[in-house]
PDB file of C-alpha atoms in Angstrom:
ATOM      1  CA  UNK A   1      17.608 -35.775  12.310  1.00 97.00           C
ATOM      2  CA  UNK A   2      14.434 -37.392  11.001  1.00 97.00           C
ATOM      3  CA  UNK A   3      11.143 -35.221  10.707  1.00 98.00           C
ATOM      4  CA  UNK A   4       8.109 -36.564   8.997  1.00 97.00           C
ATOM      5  CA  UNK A   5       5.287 -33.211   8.346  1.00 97.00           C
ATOM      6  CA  UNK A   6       1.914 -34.041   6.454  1.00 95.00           C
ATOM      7  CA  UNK A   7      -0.180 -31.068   5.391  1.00 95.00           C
ATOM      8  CA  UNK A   8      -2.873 -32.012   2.877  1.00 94.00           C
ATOM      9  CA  UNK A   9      -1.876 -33.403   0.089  1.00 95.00           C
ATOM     10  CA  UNK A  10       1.942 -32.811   0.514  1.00 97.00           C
ATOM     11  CA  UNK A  11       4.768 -34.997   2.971  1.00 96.00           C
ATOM     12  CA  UNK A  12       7.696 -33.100   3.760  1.00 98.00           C
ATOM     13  CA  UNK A  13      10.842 -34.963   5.241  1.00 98.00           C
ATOM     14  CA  UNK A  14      13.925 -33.408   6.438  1.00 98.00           C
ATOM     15  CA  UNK A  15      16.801 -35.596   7.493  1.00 98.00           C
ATOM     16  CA  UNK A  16      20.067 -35.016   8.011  1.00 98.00           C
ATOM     17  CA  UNK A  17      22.783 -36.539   5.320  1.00 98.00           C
ATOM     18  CA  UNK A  18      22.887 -40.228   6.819  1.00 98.00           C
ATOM     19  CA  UNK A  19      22.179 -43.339   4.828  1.00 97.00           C
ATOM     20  CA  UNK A  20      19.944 -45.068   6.581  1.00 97.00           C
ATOM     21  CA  UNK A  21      17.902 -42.310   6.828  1.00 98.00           C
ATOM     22  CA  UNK A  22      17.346 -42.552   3.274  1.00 97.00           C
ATOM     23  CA  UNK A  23      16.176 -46.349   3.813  1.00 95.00           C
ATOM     24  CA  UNK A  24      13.625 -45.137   6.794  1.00 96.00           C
ATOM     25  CA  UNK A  25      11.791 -42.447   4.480  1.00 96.00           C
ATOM     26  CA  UNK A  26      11.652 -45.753   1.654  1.00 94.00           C
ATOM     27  CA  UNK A  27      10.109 -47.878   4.533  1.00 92.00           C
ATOM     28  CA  UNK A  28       7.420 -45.207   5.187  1.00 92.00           C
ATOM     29  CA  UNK A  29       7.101 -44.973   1.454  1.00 85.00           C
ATOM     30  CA  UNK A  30       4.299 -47.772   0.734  1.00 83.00           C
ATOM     31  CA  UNK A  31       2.173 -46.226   3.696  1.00 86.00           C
ATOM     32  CA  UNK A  32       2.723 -43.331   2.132  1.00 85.00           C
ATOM     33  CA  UNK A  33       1.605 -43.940  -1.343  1.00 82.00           C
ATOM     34  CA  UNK A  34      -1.127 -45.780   0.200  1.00 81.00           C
ATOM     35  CA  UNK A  35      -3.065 -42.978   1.570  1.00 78.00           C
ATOM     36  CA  UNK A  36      -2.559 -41.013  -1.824  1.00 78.00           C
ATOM     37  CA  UNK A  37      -4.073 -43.887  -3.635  1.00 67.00           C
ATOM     38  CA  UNK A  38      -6.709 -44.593  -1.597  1.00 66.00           C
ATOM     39  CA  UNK A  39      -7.916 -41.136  -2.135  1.00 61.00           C
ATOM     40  CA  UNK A  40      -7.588 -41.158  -5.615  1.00 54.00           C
ATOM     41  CA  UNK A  41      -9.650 -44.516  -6.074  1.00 50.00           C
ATOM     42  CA  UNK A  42     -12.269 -43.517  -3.301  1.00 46.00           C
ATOM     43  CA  UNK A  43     -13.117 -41.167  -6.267  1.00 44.00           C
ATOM     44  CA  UNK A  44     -13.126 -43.653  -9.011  1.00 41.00           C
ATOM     45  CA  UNK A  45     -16.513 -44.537 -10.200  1.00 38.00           C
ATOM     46  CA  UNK A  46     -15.065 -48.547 -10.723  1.00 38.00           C
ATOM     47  CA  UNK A  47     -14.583 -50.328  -7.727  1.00 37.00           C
ATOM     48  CA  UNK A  48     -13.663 -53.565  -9.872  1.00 39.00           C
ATOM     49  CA  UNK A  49      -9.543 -54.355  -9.730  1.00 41.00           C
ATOM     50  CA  UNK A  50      -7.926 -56.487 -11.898  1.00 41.00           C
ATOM     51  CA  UNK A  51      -4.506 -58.415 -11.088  1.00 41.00           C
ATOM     52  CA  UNK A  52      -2.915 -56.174 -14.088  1.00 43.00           C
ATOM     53  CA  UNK A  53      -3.508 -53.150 -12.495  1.00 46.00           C
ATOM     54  CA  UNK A  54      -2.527 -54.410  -9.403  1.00 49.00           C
ATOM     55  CA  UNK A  55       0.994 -55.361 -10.627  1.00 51.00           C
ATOM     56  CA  UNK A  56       0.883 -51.770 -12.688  1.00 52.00           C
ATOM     57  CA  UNK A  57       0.249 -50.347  -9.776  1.00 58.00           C
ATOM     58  CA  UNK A  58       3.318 -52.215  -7.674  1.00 66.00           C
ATOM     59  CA  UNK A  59       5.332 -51.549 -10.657  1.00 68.00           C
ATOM     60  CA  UNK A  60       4.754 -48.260 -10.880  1.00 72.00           C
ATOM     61  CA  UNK A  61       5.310 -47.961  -7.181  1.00 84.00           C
ATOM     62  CA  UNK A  62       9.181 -49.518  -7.678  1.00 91.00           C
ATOM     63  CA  UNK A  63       9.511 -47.019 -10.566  1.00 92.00           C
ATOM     64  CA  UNK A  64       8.290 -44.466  -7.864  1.00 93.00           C
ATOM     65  CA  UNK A  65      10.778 -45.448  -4.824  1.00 94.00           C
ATOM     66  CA  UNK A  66      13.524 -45.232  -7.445  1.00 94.00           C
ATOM     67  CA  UNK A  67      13.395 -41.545  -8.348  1.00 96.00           C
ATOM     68  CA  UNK A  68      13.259 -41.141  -4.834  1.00 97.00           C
ATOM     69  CA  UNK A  69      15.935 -43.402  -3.675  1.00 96.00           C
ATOM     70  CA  UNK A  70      18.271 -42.128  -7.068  1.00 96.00           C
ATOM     71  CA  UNK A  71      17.338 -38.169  -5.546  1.00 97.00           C
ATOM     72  CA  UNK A  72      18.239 -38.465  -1.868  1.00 98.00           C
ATOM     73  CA  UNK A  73      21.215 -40.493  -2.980  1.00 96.00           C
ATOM     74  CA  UNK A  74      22.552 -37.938  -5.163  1.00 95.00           C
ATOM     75  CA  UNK A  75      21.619 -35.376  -2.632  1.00 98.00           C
ATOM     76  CA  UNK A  76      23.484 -36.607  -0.034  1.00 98.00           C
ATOM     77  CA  UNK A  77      26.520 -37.990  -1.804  1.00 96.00           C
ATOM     78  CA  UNK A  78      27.109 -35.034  -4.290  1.00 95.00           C
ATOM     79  CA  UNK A  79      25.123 -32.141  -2.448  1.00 97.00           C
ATOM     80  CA  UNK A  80      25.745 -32.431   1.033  1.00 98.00           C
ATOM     81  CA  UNK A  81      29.146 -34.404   0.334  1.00 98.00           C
ATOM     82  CA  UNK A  82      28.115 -37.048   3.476  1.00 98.00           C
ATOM     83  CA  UNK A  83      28.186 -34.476   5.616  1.00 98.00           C
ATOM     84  CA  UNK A  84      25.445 -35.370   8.617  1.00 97.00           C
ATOM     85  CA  UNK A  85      25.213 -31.927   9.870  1.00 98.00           C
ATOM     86  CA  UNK A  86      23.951 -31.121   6.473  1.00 98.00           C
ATOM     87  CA  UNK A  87      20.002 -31.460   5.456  1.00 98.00           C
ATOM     88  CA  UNK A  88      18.448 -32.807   2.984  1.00 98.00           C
ATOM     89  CA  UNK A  89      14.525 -31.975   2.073  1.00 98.00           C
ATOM     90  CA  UNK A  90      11.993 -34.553   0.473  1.00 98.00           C
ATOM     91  CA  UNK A  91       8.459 -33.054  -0.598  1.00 98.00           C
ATOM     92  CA  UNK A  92       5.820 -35.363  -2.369  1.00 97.00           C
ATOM     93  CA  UNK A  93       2.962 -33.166  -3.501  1.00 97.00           C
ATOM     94  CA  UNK A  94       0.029 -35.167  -4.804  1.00 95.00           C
ATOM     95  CA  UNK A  95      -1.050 -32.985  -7.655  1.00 96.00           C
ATOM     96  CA  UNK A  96      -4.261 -35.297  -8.138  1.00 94.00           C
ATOM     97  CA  UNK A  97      -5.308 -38.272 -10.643  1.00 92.00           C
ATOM     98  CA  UNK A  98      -2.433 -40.388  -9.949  1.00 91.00           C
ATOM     99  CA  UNK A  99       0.289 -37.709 -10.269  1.00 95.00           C
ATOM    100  CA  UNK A 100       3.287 -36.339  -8.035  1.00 96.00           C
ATOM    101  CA  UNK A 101       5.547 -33.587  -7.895  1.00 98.00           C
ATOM    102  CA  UNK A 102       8.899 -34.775  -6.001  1.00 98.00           C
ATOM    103  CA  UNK A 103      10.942 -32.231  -5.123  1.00 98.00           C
ATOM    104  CA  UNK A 104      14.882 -32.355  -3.707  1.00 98.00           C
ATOM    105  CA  UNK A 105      16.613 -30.150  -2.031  1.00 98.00           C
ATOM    106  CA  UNK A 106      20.135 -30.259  -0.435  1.00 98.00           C
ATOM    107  CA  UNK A 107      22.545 -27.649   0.947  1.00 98.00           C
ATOM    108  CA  UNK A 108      25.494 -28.132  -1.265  1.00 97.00           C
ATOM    109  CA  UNK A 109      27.071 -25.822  -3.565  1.00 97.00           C
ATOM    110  CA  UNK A 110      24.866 -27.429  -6.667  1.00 96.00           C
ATOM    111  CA  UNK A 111      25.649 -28.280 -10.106  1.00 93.00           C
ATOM    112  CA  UNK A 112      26.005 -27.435 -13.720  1.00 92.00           C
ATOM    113  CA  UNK A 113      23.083 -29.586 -14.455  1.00 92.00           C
ATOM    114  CA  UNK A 114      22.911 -28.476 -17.835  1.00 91.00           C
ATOM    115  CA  UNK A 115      25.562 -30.486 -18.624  1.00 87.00           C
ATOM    116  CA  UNK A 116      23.922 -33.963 -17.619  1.00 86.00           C
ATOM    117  CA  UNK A 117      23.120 -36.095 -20.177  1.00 80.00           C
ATOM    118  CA  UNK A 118      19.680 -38.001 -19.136  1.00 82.00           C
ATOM    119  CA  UNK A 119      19.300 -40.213 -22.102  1.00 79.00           C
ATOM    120  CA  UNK A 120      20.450 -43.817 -22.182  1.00 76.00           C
ATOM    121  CA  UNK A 121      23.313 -44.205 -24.337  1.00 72.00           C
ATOM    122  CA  UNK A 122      24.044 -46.929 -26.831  1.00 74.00           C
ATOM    123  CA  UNK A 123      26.686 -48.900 -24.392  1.00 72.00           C
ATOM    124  CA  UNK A 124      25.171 -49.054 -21.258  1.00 69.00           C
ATOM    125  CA  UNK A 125      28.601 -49.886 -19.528  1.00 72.00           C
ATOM    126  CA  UNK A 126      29.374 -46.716 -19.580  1.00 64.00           C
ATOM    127  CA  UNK A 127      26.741 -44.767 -18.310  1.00 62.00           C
ATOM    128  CA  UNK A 128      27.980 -41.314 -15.656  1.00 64.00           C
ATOM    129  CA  UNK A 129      25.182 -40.452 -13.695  1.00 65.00           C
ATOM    130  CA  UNK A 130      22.859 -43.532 -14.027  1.00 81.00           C
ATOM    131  CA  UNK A 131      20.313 -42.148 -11.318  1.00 87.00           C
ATOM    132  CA  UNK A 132      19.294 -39.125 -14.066  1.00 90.00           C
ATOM    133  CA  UNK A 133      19.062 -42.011 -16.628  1.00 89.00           C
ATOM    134  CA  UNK A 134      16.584 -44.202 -14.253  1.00 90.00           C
ATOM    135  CA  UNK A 135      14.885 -40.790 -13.015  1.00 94.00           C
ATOM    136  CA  UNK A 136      14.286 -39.482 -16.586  1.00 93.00           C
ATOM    137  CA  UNK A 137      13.159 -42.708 -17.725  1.00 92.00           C
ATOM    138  CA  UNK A 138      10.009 -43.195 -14.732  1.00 94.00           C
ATOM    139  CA  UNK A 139       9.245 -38.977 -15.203  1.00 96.00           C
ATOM    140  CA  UNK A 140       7.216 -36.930 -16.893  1.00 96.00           C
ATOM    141  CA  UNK A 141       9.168 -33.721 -16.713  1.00 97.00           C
ATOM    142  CA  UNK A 142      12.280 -32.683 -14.453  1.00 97.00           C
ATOM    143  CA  UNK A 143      13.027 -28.931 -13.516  1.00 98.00           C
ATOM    144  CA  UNK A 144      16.166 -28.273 -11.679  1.00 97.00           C
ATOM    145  CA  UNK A 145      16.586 -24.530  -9.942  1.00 98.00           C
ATOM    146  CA  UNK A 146      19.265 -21.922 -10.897  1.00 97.00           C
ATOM    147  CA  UNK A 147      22.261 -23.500  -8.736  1.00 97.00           C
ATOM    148  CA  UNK A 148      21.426 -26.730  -9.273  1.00 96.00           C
ATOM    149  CA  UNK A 149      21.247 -27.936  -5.729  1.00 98.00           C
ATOM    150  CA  UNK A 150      16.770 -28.302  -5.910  1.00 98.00           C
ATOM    151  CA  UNK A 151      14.968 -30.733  -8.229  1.00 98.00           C
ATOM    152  CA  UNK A 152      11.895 -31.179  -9.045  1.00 98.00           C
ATOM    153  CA  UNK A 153      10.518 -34.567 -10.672  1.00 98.00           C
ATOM    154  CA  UNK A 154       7.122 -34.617 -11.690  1.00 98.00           C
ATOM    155  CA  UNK A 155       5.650 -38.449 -12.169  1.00 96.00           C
ATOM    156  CA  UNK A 156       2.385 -40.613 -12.333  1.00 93.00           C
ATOM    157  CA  UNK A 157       1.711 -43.891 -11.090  1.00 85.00           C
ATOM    158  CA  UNK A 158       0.407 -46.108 -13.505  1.00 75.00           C
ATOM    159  CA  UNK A 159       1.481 -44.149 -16.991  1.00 52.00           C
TER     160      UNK A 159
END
């Protein structure tokens, strides 16, 4: 299963626990993004663009696929357990000047997330749970629900 919704401002996929469905919603992704931006500079008063913003921008966008990529992956591995009957639900709500709400859900059991250390420790080679590093490090805040099986990732492009 693969389903693509667009309501205003917020893309909902739902896809079943396969990998490469996790690689078609990161193909769609620049398209995506695209229209958001677009939107947001339409209302910019400076049309002017530098090449620095430009590879901010690109940047940014990387930083941007890899909270997604780190979410779905976690989702699907850990959630749903690679189980293809299982879904998994995407959101990305543009919340307006350049910033997103990316939310996560899976039907697994969840997880203690309180127990998840997001911070990069001193010796990097032995980092547990390196997607919560990378997805802490590119977010603004992070809210998971009550059974630990939804998160939310609120992020900017550009910051």
């Amino acid at each position: 299963m693969f389903v693509r919704n667009e309501e205003g401002n917020i893309i909902v996929y739902k896809i079943s626990s396969e990998w490469h469905h996790i690689d078609s919603v990161l193909e769609r992704f620049d398209e995506d993004l695209s229209r958001f931006s677009s939107s947001s500079s339409s209302s910019s008063s400076s049309s002017s663009s530098s090449s620095s913003s430009s590879s901010s921008s690109s940047s940014s966008s990387s930083e941007f696929k890899v909270i997604v990529r780190e979410l779905l992956n976690n989702a699907l591995r850990h959630g749903n357990r690679e189980i293809a009957e299982k879904v998994i639900t995407l959101s990305i709500e543009y919340l307006g000047a350049r910033r997103f709400k990316i939310v996560v859900e899976d039907q697994g059991k969840g997880f203690n997330y309180r127990n998840i250390t997001m911070d990069l420790p001193e010796n990097t080679e032995n980092i547990r749970r390196k997607g919560y590093v990378l997805i802490n490090a590119f977010s603004k805040r992070i809210e998971f629900n009550e059974k630990g099986n939804r998160i939310s990732v609120y992020t900017e492009l550009g910051y």
